[in-house]
mmCIF file of C-alpha atoms in Angstrom:
data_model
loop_
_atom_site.group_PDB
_atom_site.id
_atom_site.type_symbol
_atom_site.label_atom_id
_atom_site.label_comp_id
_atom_site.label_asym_id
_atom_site.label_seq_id
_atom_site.Cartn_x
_atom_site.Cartn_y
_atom_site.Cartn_z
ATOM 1 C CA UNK A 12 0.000 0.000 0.000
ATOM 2 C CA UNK A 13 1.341 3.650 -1.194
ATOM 3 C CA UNK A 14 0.429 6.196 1.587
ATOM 4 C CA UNK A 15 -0.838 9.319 0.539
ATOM 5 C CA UNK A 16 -0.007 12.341 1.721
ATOM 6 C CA UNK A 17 -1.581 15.864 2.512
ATOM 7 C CA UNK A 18 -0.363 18.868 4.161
ATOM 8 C CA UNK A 19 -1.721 20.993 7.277
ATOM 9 C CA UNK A 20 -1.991 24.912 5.931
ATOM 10 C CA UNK A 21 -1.857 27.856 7.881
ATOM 11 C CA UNK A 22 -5.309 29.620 8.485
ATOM 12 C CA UNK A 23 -3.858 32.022 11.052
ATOM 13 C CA UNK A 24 -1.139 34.349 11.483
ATOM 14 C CA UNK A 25 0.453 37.566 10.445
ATOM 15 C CA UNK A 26 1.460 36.631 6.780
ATOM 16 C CA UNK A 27 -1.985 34.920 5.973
ATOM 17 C CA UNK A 28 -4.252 36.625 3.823
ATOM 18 C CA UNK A 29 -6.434 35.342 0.915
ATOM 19 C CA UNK A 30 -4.314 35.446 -1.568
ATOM 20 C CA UNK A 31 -1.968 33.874 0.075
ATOM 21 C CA UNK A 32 -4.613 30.619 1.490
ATOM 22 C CA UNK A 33 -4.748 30.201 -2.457
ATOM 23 C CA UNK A 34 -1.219 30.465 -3.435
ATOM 24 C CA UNK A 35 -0.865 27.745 -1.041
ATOM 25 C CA UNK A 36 -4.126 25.737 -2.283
ATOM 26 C CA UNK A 37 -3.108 25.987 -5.575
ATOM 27 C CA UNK A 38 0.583 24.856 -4.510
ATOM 28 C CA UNK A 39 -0.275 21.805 -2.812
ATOM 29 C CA UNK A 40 -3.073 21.033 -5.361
ATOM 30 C CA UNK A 41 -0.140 21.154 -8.143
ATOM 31 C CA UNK A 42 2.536 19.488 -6.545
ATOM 32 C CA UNK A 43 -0.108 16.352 -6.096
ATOM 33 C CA UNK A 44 -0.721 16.066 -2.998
ATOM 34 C CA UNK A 45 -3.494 14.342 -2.035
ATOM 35 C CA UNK A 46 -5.153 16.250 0.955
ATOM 36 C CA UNK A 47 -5.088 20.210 2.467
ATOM 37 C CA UNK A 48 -6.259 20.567 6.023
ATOM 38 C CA UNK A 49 -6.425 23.851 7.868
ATOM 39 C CA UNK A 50 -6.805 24.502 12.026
ATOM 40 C CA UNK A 51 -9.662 25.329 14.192
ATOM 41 C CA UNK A 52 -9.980 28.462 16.894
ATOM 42 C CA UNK A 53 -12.947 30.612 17.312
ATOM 43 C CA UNK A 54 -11.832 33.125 20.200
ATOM 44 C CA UNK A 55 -8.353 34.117 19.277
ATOM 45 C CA UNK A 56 -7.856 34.700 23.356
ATOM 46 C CA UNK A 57 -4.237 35.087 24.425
ATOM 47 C CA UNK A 58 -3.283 31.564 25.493
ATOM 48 C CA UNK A 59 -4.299 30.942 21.401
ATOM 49 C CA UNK A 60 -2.823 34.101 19.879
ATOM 50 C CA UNK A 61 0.411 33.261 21.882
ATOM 51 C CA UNK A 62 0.792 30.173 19.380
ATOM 52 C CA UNK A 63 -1.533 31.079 16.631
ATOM 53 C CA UNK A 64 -2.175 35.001 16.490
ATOM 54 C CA UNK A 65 -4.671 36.669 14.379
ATOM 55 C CA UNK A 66 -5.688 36.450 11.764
ATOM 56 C CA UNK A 67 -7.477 33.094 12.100
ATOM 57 C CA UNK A 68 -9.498 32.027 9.591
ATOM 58 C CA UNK A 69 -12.342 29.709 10.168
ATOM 59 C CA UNK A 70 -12.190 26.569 9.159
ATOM 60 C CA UNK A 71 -15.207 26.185 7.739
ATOM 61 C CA UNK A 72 -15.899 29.254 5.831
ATOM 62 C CA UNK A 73 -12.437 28.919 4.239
ATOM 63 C CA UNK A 74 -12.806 25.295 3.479
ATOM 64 C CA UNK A 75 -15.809 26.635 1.054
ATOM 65 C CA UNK A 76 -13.866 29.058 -0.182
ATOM 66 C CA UNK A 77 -11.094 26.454 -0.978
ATOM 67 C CA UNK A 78 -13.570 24.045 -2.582
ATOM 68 C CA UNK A 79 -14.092 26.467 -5.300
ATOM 69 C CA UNK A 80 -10.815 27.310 -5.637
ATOM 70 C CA UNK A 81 -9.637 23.280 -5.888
ATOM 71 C CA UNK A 82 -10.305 20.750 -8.105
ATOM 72 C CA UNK A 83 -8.681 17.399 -6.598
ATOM 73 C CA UNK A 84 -7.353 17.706 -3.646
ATOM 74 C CA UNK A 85 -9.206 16.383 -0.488
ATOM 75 C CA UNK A 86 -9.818 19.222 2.251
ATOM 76 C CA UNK A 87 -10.502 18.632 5.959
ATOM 77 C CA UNK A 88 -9.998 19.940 9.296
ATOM 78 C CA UNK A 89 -6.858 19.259 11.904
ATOM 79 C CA UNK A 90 -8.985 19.348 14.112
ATOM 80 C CA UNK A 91 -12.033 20.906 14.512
ATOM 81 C CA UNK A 92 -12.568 21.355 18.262
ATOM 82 C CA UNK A 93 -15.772 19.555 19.066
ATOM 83 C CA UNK A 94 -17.068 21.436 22.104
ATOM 84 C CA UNK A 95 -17.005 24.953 19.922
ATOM 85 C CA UNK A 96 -19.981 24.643 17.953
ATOM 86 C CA UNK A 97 -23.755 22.772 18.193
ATOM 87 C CA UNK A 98 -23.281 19.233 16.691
ATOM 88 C CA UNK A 99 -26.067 19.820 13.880
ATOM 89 C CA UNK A 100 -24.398 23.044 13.248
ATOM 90 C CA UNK A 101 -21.167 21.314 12.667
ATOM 91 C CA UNK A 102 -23.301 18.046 10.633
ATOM 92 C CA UNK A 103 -24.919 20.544 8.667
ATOM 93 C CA UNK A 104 -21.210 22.677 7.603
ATOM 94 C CA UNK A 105 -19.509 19.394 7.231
ATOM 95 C CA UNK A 106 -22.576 18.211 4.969
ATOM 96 C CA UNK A 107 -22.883 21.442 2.795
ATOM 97 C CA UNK A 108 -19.098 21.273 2.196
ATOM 98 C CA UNK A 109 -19.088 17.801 1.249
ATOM 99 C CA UNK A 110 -21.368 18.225 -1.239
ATOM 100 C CA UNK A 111 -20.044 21.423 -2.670
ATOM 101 C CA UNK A 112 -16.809 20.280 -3.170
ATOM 102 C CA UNK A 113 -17.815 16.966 -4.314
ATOM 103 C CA UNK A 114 -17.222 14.264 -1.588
ATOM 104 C CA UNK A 115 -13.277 16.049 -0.662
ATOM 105 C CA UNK A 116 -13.963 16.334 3.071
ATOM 106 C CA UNK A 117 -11.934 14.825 5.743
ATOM 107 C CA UNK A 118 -13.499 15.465 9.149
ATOM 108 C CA UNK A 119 -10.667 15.723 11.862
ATOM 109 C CA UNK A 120 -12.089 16.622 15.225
ATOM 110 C CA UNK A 121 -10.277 16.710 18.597
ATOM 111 C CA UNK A 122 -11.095 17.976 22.291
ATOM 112 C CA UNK A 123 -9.265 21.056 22.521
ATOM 113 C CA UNK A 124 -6.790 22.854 24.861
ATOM 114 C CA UNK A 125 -7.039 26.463 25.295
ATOM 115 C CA UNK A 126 -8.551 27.248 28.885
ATOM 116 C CA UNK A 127 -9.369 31.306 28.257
ATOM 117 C CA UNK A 128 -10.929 29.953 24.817
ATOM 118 C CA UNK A 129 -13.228 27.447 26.517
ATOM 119 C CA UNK A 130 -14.074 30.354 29.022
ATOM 120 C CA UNK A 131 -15.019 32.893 26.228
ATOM 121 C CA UNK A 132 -17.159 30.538 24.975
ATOM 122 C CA UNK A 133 -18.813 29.806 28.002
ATOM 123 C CA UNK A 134 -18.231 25.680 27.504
ATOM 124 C CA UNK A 135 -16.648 24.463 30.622
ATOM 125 C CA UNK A 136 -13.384 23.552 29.798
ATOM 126 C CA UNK A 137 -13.401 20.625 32.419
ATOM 127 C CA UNK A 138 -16.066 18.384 30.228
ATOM 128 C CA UNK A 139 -14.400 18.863 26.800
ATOM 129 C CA UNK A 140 -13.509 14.917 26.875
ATOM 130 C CA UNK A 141 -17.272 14.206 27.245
ATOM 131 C CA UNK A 142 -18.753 16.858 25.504
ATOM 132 C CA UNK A 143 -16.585 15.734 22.205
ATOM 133 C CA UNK A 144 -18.162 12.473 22.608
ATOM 134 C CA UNK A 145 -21.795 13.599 23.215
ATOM 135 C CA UNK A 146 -21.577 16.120 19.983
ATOM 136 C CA UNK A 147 -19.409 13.131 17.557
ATOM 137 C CA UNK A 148 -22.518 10.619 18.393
ATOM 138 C CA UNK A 149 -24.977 13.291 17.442
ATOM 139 C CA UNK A 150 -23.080 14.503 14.378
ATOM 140 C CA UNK A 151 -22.870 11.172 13.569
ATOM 141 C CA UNK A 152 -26.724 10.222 14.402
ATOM 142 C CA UNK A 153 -27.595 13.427 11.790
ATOM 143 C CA UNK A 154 -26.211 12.014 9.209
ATOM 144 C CA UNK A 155 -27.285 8.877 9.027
ATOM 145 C CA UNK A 156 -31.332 9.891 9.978
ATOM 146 C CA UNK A 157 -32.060 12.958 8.819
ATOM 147 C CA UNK A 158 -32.406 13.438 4.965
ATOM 148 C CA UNK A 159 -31.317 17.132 4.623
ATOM 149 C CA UNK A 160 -28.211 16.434 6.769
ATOM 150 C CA UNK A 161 -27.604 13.047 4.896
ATOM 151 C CA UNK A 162 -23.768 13.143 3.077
ATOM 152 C CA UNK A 163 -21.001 10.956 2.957
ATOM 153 C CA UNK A 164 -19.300 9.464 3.976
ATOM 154 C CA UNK A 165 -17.605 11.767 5.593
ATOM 155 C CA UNK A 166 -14.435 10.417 7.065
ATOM 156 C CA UNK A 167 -13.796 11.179 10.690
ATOM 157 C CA UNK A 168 -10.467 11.055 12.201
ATOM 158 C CA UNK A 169 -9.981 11.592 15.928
ATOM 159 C CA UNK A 170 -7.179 13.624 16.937
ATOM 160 C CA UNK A 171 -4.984 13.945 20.086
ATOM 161 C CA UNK A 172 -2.356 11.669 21.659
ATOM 162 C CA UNK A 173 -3.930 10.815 24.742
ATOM 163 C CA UNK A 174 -5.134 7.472 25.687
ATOM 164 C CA UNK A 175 -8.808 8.725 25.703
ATOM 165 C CA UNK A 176 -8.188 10.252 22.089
ATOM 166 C CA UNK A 177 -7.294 6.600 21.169
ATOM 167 C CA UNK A 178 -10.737 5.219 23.107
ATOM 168 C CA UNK A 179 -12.633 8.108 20.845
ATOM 169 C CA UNK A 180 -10.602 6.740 17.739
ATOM 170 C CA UNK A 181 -11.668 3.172 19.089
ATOM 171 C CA UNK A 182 -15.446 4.134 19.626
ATOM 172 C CA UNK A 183 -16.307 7.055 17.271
ATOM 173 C CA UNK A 184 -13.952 7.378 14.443
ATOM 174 C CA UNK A 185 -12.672 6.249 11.166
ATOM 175 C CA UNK A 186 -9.026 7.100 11.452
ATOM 176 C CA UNK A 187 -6.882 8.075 14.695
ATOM 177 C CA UNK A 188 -4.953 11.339 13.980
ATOM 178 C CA UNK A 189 -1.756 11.407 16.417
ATOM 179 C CA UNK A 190 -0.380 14.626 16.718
ATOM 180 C CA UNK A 191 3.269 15.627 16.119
ATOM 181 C CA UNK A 192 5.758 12.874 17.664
ATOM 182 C CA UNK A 193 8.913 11.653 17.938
ATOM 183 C CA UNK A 194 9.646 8.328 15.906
ATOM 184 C CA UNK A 195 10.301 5.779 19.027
ATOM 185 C CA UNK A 196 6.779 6.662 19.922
ATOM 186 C CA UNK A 197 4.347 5.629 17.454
ATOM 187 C CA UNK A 198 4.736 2.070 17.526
ATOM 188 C CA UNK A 199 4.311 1.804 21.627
ATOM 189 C CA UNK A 200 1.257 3.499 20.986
ATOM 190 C CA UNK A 201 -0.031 1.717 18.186
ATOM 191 C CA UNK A 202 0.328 -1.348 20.748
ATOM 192 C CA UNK A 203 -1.557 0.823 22.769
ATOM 193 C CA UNK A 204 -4.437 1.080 20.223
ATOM 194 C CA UNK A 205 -4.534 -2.478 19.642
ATOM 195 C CA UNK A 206 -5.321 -3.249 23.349
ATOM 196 C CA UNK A 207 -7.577 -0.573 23.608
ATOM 197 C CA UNK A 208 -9.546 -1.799 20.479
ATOM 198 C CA UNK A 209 -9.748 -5.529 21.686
ATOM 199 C CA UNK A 210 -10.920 -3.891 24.846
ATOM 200 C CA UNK A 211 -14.201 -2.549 22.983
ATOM 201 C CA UNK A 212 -14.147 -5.404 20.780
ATOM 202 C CA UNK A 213 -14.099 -3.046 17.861
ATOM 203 C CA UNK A 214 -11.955 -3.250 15.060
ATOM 204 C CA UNK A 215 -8.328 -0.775 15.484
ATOM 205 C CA UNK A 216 -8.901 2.868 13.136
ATOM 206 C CA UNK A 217 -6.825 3.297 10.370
ATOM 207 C CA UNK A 218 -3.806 5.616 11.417
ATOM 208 C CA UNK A 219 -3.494 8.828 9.602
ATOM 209 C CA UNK A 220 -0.534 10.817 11.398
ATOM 210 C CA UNK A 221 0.220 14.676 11.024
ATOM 211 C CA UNK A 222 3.954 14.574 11.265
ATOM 212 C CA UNK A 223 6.665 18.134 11.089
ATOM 213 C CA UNK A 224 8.021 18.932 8.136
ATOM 214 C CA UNK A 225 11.188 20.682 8.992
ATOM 215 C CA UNK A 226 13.697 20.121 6.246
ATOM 216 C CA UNK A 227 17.251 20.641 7.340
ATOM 217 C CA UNK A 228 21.017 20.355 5.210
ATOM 218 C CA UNK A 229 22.294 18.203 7.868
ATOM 219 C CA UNK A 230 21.032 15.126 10.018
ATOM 220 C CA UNK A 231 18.889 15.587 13.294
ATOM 221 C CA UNK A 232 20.483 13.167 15.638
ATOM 222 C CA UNK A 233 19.146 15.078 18.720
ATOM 223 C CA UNK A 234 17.039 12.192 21.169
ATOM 224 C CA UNK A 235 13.769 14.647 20.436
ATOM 225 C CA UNK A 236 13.812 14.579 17.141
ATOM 226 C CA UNK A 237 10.096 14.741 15.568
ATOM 227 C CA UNK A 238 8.973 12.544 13.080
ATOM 228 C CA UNK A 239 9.271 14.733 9.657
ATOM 229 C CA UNK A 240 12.306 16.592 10.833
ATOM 230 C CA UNK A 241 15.738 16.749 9.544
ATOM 231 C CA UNK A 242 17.091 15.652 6.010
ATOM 232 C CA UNK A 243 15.173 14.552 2.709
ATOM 233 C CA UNK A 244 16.612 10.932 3.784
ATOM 234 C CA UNK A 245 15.413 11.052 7.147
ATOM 235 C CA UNK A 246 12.270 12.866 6.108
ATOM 236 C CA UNK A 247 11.683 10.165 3.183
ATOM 237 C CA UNK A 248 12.573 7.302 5.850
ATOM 238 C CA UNK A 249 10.076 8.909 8.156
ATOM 239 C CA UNK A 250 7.107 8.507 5.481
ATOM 240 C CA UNK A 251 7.959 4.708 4.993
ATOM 241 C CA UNK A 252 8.573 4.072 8.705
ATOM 242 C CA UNK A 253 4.563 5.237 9.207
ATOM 243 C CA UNK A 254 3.535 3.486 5.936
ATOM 244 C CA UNK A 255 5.376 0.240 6.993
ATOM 245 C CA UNK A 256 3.405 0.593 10.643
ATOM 246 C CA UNK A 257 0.071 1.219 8.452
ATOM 247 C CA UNK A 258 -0.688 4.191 7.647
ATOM 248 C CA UNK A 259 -3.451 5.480 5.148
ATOM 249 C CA UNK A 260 -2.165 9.038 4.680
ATOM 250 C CA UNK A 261 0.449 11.531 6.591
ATOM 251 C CA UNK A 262 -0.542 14.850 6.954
ATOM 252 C CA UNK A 263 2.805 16.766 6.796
ATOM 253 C CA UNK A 264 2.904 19.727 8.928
ATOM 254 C CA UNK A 265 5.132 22.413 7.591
ATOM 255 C CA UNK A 266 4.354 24.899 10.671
ATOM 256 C CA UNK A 267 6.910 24.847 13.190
ATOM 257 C CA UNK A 268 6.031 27.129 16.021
ATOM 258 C CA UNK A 269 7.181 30.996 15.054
ATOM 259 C CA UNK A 270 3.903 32.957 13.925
ATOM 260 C CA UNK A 271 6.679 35.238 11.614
ATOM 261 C CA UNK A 272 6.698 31.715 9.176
ATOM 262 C CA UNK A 273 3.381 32.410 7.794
ATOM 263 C CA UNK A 274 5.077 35.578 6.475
ATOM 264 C CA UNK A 275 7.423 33.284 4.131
ATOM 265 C CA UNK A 276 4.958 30.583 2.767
ATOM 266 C CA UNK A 277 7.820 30.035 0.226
ATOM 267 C CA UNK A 278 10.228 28.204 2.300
ATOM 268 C CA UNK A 279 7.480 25.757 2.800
ATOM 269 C CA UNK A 280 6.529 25.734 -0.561
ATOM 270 C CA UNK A 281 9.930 25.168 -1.222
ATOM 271 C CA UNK A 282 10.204 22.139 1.572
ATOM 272 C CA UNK A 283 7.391 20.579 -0.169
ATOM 273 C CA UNK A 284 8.206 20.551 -3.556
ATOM 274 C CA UNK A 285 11.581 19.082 -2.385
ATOM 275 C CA UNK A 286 9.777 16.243 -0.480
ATOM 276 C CA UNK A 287 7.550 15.649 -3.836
ATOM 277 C CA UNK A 288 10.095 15.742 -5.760
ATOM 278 C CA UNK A 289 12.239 13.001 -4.222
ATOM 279 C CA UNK A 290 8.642 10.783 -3.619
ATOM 280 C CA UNK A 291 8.056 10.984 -7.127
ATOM 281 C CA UNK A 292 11.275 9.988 -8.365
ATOM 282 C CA UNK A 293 11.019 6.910 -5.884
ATOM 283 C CA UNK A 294 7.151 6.193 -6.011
ATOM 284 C CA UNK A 295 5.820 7.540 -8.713
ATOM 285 C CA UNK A 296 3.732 10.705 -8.719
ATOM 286 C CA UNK A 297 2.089 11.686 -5.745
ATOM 287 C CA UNK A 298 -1.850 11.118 -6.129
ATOM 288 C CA UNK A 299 -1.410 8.072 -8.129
ATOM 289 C CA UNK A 300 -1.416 4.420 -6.599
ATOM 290 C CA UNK A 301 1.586 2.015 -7.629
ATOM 291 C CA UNK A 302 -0.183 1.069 -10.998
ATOM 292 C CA UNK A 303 0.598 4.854 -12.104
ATOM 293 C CA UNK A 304 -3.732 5.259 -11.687
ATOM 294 C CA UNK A 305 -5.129 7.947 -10.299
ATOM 295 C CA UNK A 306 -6.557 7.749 -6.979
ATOM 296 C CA UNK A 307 -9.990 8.725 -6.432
#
């Protein structure tokens, strides 16, 4: 099996405007990758704008936008914070997008972190675990029995690292979305998964990982290197590490923690036509399965 792979765009921060959102849809669209997810916030409060500062553009809305813009590409959400919004609010976006883009949307939802954002939204911070639950079963419940929220399907991968993000994954979802990670990690977990899923005696999610992407000119040999950082070859050994351990797609992350990045989209752009380049000299193109086909 040939993993696809996507990339995780930035929707926020002091570079990102429109035009740029489509220089990078259009980039990612014609370099073949297979998949463009943006990031949810609603209350840009300062425990957010500390890591992702304003401008923030929601998800949804510019997920539409995109969908006009695309043709291929898959679109989705890493992640879409579940307590937020109503659950038939958030069936009936995910729905409408579905359709208007034609069946692209990936559905990555996750718990959320941000106290002060919780607070502003007057959702108690302290049932997030529970509430994401409660709103995934009625999303879910929407779609299946009642005809003007009916889509699909609409994946739904379950993001977070946590052992209750792999019981969601377990219970609720369609994929498990880890987070970010160093490489020793993802196979104790994966064990972890396993158990869990024999546990519920459900089968295990498929695992779709958002890794860095942090191209360097010389190895990473520090002990906390993340998954997706350091040379083409480690980068490249990275993607068939997680492909070898099962993975459907990898979601490469090119955002690496300084809000002044999203003012040079081009060193990403750059990082990613580098990593495309070397996949499709070894795999053949991205977007296409091993028979040279393209994927649906």
């Amino acid at each position: 099996m040939l993993v696809r792979i996507g990339v995780n765009v930035p929707n926020f921060g002091p570079g990102t405007d429109p035009g740029v959102l489509r220089a990078w849809a259009q980039t990612v669209e014609d370099l073949g990758y297979d998949l463009l997810m943006v990031s949810d916030h609603v209350a840009v409060t300062p425990d957010v704008a500390e890591q992702y500062p304003a401008p923030f553009y929601e998800p949804f809305t510019t997920l539409a936008w995109l969908a006009g813009i695309t043709s291929r590409v898959r679109l989705g959400t890493t992640v879409l914070i579940m307590p937020y919004r109503h659950p038939l609010l958030v069936a009936r976006m995910a729905a409408g997008i579905d359709r208007i883009s034609g069946g692209r949307l990936v559905l990555g939802v996750g718990v959320g972190w941000a106290r002060q954002e919780f607070e502003a939204l007057g959702v108690p911070f302290e049932r997030r675990g529970q509430l994401t639950d409660e709103h995934l079963r009625a999303v879910l419940a929407a779609w299946r029995n009642t005809d003007d929220y009916q889509t699909g399907p609409i994946p739904i991968w379950v993001g977070g690292n946590s052992d209750a993000a792999l019981r969601r994954a377990v219970r609720l979802g369609d994929a498990w979305h880890p987070l970010r990670f160093t490489p020793g990690w993802l196979r104790g977990a994966l064990d972890r998964l396993a158990t869990i899923a024999d546990e519920e005696r459900r089968p295990p999610p498929a695992l779709a990982p958002r890794i860095a992407l942090r191209l360097a000119g010389s190895p990473v040999t520090a002990p906390g290197r993340l998954m997706g950082e350091g040379t083409i070859d480690q980068i490249l050994g990275d993607l068939e590490d997680v492909r070898v351990l099962g993975a459907e797609t990898v979601l490469l992350d090119p955002f690496n923690g300084d809000p002044d990045e999203t003012r040079r989209p081009e060193e990403a752009w750059s990082a990613l036509t580098t990593v495309a380049g070397h996949w499709n000299s070894k795999h053949g193109n991205l977007g296409t399965d091993p028979t040279g086909a393209e994927r649906p």
